[in-house]
Short mmCIF file of C-alpha atoms and ligand atoms in Angstrom, two decimals:
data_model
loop_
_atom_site.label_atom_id
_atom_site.label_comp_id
_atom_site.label_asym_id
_atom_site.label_seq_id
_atom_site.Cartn_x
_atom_site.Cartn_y
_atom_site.Cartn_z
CA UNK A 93 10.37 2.94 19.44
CA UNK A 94 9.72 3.35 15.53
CA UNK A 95 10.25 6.28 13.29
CA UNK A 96 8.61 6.23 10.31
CA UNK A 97 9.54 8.70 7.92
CA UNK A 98 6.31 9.07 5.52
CA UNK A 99 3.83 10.63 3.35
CA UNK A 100 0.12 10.30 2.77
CA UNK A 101 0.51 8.10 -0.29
CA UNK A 102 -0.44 4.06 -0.86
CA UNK A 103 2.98 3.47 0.08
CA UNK A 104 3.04 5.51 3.10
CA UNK A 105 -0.07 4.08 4.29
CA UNK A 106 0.85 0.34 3.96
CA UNK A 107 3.30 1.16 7.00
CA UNK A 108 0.61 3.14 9.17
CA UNK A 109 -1.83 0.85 8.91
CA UNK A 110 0.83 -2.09 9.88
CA UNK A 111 1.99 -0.11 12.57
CA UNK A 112 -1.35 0.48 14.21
CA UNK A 113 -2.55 -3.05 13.48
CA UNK A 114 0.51 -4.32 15.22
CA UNK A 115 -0.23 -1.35 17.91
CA UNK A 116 3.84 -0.87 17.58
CA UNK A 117 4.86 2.18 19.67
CA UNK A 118 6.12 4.69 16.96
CA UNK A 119 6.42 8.15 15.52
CA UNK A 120 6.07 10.10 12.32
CA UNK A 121 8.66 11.85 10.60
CA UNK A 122 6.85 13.69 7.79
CA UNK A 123 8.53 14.01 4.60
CA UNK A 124 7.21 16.84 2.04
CA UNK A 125 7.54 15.20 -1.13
CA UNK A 126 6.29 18.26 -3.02
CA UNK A 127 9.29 20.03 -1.42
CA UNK A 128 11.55 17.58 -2.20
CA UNK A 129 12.46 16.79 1.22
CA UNK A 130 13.05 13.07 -0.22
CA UNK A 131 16.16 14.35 -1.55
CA UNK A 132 18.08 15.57 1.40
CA UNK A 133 21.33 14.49 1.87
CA UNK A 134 20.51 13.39 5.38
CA UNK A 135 17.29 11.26 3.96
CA UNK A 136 19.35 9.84 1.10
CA UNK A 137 21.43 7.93 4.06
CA UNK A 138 18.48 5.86 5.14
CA UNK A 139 16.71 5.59 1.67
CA UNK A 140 19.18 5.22 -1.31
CA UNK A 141 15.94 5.99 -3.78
CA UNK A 142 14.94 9.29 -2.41
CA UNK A 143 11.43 7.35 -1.25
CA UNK A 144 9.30 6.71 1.22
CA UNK A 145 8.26 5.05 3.28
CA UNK A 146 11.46 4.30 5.44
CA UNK A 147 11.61 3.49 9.51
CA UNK A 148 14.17 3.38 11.98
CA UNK A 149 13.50 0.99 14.65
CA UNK A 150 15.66 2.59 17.42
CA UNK A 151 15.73 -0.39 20.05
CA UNK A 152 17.09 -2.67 17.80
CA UNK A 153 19.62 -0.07 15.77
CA UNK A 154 17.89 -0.74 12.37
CA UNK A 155 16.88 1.11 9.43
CA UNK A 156 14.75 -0.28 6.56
CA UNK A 157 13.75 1.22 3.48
CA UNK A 158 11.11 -0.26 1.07
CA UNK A 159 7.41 -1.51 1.75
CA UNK A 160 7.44 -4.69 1.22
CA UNK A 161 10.79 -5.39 3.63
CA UNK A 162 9.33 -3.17 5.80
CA UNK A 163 6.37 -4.90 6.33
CA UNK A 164 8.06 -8.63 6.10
CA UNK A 165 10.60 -6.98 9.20
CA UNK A 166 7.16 -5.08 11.70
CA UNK A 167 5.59 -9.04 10.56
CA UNK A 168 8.36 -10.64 11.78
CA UNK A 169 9.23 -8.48 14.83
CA UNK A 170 5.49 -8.67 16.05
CA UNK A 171 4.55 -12.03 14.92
CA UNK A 172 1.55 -10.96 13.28
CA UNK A 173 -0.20 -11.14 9.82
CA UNK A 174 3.16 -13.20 8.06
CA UNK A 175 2.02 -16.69 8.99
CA UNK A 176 4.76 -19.33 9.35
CA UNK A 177 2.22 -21.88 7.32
CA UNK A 178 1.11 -19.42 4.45
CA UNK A 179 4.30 -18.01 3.79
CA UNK A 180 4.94 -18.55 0.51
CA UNK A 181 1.08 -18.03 -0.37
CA UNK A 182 2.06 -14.14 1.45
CA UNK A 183 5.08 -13.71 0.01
CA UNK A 184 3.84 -14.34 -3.60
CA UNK A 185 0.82 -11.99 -3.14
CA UNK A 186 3.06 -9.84 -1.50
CA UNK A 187 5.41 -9.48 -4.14
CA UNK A 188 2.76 -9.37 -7.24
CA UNK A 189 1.93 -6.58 -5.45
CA UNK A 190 5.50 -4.54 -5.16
CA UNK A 191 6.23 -5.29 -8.49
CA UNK A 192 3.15 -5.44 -10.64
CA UNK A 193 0.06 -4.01 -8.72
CA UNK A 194 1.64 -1.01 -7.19
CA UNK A 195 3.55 0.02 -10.12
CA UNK A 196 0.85 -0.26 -12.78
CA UNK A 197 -1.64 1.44 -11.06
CA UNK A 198 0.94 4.55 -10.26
CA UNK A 199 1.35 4.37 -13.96
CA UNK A 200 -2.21 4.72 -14.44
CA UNK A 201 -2.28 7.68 -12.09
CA UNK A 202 0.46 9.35 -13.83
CA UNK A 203 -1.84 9.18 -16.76
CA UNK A 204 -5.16 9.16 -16.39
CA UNK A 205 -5.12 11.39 -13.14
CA UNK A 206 -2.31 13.35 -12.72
CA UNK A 207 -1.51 14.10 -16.89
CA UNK A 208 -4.66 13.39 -19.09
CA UNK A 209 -4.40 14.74 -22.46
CA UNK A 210 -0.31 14.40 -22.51
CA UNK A 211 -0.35 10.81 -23.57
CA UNK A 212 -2.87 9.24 -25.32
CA UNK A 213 -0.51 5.99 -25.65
CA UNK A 214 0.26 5.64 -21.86
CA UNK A 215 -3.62 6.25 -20.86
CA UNK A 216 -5.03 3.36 -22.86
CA UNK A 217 -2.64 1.00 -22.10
CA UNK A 218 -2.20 2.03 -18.22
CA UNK A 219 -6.08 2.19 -18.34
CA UNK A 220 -6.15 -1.32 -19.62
CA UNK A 221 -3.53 -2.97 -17.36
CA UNK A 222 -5.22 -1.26 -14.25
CA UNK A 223 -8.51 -2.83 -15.25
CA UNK A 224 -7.22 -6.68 -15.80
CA UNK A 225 -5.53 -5.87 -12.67
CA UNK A 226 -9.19 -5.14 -11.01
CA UNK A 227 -10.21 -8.57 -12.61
CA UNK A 228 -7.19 -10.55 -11.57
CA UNK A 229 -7.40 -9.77 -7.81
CA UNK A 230 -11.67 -10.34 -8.03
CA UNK A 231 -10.97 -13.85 -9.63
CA UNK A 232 -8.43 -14.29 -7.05
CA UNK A 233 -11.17 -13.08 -4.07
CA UNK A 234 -13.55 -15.02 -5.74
CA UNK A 235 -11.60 -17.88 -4.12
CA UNK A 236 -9.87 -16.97 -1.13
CA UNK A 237 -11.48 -15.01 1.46
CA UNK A 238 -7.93 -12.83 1.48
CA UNK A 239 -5.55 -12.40 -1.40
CA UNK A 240 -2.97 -15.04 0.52
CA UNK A 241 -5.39 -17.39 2.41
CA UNK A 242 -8.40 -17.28 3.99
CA UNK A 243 -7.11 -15.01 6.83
CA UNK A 244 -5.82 -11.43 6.64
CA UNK A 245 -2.07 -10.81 5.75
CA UNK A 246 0.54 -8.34 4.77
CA UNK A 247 0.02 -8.92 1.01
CA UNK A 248 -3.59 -7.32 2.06
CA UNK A 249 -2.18 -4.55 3.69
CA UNK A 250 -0.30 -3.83 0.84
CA UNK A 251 -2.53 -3.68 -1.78
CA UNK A 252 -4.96 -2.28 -0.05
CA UNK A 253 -3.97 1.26 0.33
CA UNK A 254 -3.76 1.07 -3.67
CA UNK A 255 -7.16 -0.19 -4.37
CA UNK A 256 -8.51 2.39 -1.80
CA UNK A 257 -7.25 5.12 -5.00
CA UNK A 258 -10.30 3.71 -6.97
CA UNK A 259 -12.27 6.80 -7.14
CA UNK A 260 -8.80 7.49 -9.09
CA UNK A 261 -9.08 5.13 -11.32
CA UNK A 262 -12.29 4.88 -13.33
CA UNK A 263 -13.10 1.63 -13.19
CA UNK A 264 -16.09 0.76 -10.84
CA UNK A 265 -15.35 -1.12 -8.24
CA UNK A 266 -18.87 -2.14 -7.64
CA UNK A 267 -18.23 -4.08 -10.57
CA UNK A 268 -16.18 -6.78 -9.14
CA UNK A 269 -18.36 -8.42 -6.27
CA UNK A 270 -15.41 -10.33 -5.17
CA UNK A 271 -12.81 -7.30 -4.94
CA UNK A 272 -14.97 -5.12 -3.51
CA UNK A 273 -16.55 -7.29 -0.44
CA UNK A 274 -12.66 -7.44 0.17
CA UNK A 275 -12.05 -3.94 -0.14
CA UNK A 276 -15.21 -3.01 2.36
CA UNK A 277 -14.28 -5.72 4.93
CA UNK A 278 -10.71 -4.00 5.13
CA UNK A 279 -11.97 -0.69 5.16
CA UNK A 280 -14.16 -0.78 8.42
CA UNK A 281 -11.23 -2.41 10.57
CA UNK A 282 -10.50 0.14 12.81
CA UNK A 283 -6.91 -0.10 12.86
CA UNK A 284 -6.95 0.73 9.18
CA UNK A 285 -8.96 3.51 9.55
CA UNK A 286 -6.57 4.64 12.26
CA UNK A 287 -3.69 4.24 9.69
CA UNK A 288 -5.33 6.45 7.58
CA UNK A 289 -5.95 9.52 10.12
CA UNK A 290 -2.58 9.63 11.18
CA UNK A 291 -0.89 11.22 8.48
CA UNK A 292 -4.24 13.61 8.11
CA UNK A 293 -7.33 13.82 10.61
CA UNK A 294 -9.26 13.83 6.95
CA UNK A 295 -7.60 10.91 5.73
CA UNK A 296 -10.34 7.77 5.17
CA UNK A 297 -10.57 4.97 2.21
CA UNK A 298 -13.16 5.89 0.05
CA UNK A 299 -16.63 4.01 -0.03
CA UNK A 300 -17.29 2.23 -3.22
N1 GSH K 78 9.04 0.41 -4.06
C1 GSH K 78 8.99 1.51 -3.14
C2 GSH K 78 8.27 2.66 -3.80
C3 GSH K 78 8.19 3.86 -2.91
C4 GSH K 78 7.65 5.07 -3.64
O1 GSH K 78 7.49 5.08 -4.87
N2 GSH K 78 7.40 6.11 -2.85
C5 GSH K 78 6.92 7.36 -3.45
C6 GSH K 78 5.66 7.83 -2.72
S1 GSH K 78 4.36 6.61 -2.81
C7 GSH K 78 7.96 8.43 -3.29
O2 GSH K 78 8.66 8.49 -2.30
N3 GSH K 78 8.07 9.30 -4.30
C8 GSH K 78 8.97 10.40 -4.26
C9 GSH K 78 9.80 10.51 -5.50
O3 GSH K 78 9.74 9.60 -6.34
O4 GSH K 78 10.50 11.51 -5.64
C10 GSH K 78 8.26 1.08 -1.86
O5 GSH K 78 7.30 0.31 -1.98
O6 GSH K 78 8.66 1.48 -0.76
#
C-alpha cells in the first residue's frame, strides 16, 4: 500500500492523478500547509524540504520525496506512462517541467495572484515568462499529440495540474489552439478527474 502525504496544490495533484491512473492501492495523509504541518519534525524525516508531495510505499520499505522521482518510481513500479522507447523524449519534458514550468508559473502566482501591487518588477517579468511558457508548450503541441510523443506520459501529468491554474494566470488559454486541445483532452480522462476529487469532493480542472 501507498501513503501519500499531500495537499491540494499542482504538486500534490501530479501524484493523485498518477496514483489513480495507475489504480495503485493507496492512502492520503493530509498535510495542512497553512498550519505548517510541513515543518514537523516527524515530516522533516521523509521530506528534507518541508514539501509535499512525499509517499511511502510500505510493501517495498520506501520513501520518496519530490514529484518528478515520484512519478519516475509509481512509472516504473507499474509499468505505465514512462515508455522504455520515449524515455529520453519523457524525461526531457519531464524535467523542463520540474525545473522551468513549475517554478515560473509559482512565481507568477506569487505575484500576480497571491501579492499584486507588492512588486511591480516580479509581476511583469513573471507575467512575461508565464506567457512564452504558454507559447512554448502550444508550439510544442502543435507537433506532438503529447508534450513527449504522440502518446500520454508522466511529463503530461506533470504539467498538467499547472496549466489547469490558468484561470490564475491571465493569459487565455483559448488562445493557444494547440495547448488547449491538450489541456481539454487531459481534463475529461476520468482518472484525472478522480485525482482531482480526492483531496476535495469540489476539486475539478477548470474549463477554458
Ligand atoms: N520540487 C518540489 C516542489 C514541491 C513544493 O513546492 N511543494 C509545495 C506545495 S505545491 C509545498 O510543499 N510548499 C510548502 C512550503 O514551501 O512551505 C516537488 O515537485 O515535489
Amino acid at each position: 500500500m501507498i501513503e501519500l502525504f499531500s495537499a491540494p496544490t499542482p504538486n500534490g495533484t501530479k501524484i493523485t492523478i498518477m496514483l489513480e491512473e495507475i489504480s495503485a492501492e493507496y492512502k492520503i495523509s493530509l498535510i495542512d500547509l497553512k498550519n505548517n504541518e510541513q515543518f514537523n519534525s516527524e515530516f522533516i524525516k521523509i521530506s528534507p524540504f518541508s514539501k509535499i508531495p512525499v509517499i511511502i510505499d510500505h510493501k517495498n520499505n520506501k520513501s520518496i520525496f519530490e514529484s518528478g522521482a515520484i512519478l519516475i518510481y509509481l512509472a516504473e513500479l507499474f509499468g505505465k506512462y514512462y515508455d522504455n522507447k520515449e524515455r529520453l523524449n519523457i524525461n526531457q519534458w519531464l524535467m523542463a517541467q520540474m525545473g522551468y514550468v513549475g517554478p515560473m508559473l509559482g512565481q507568477h502566482h506569487q505575484f500576480h495572484y497571491y501579492n499584486p501591487g507588492k512588486s511591480k518588477f516580479g509581476e511583469d517579468r513573471y507575467f512575461e515568462i508565464a506567457k512564452k511558457i504558454y507559447q512554448q508548450l502550444d508550439d510544442r503541441l502543435s507537433v506532438s499529440e503529447y508534450l513527449a510523443s504522440k502518446d500520454y506520459s508522466i511529463a503530461d501529468i506533470a504539467t498538467f495540474p499547472w496549466i489547469a491554474r490558468h484561470n490564475w494566470h491571465d493569459i487565455g488559454l483559448n488562445n493557444y489552439k494547440n495547448l488547449k486541445r491538450w489541456y481539454v483532452n487531459i481534463s475529461q480522462r476520468k482518472n484525472v478527474l478522480k485525482g482531482y476529487k480526492v483531496m476535495n469532493e469540489n476539486n475539478i480542472p477548470p474549463k477554458p
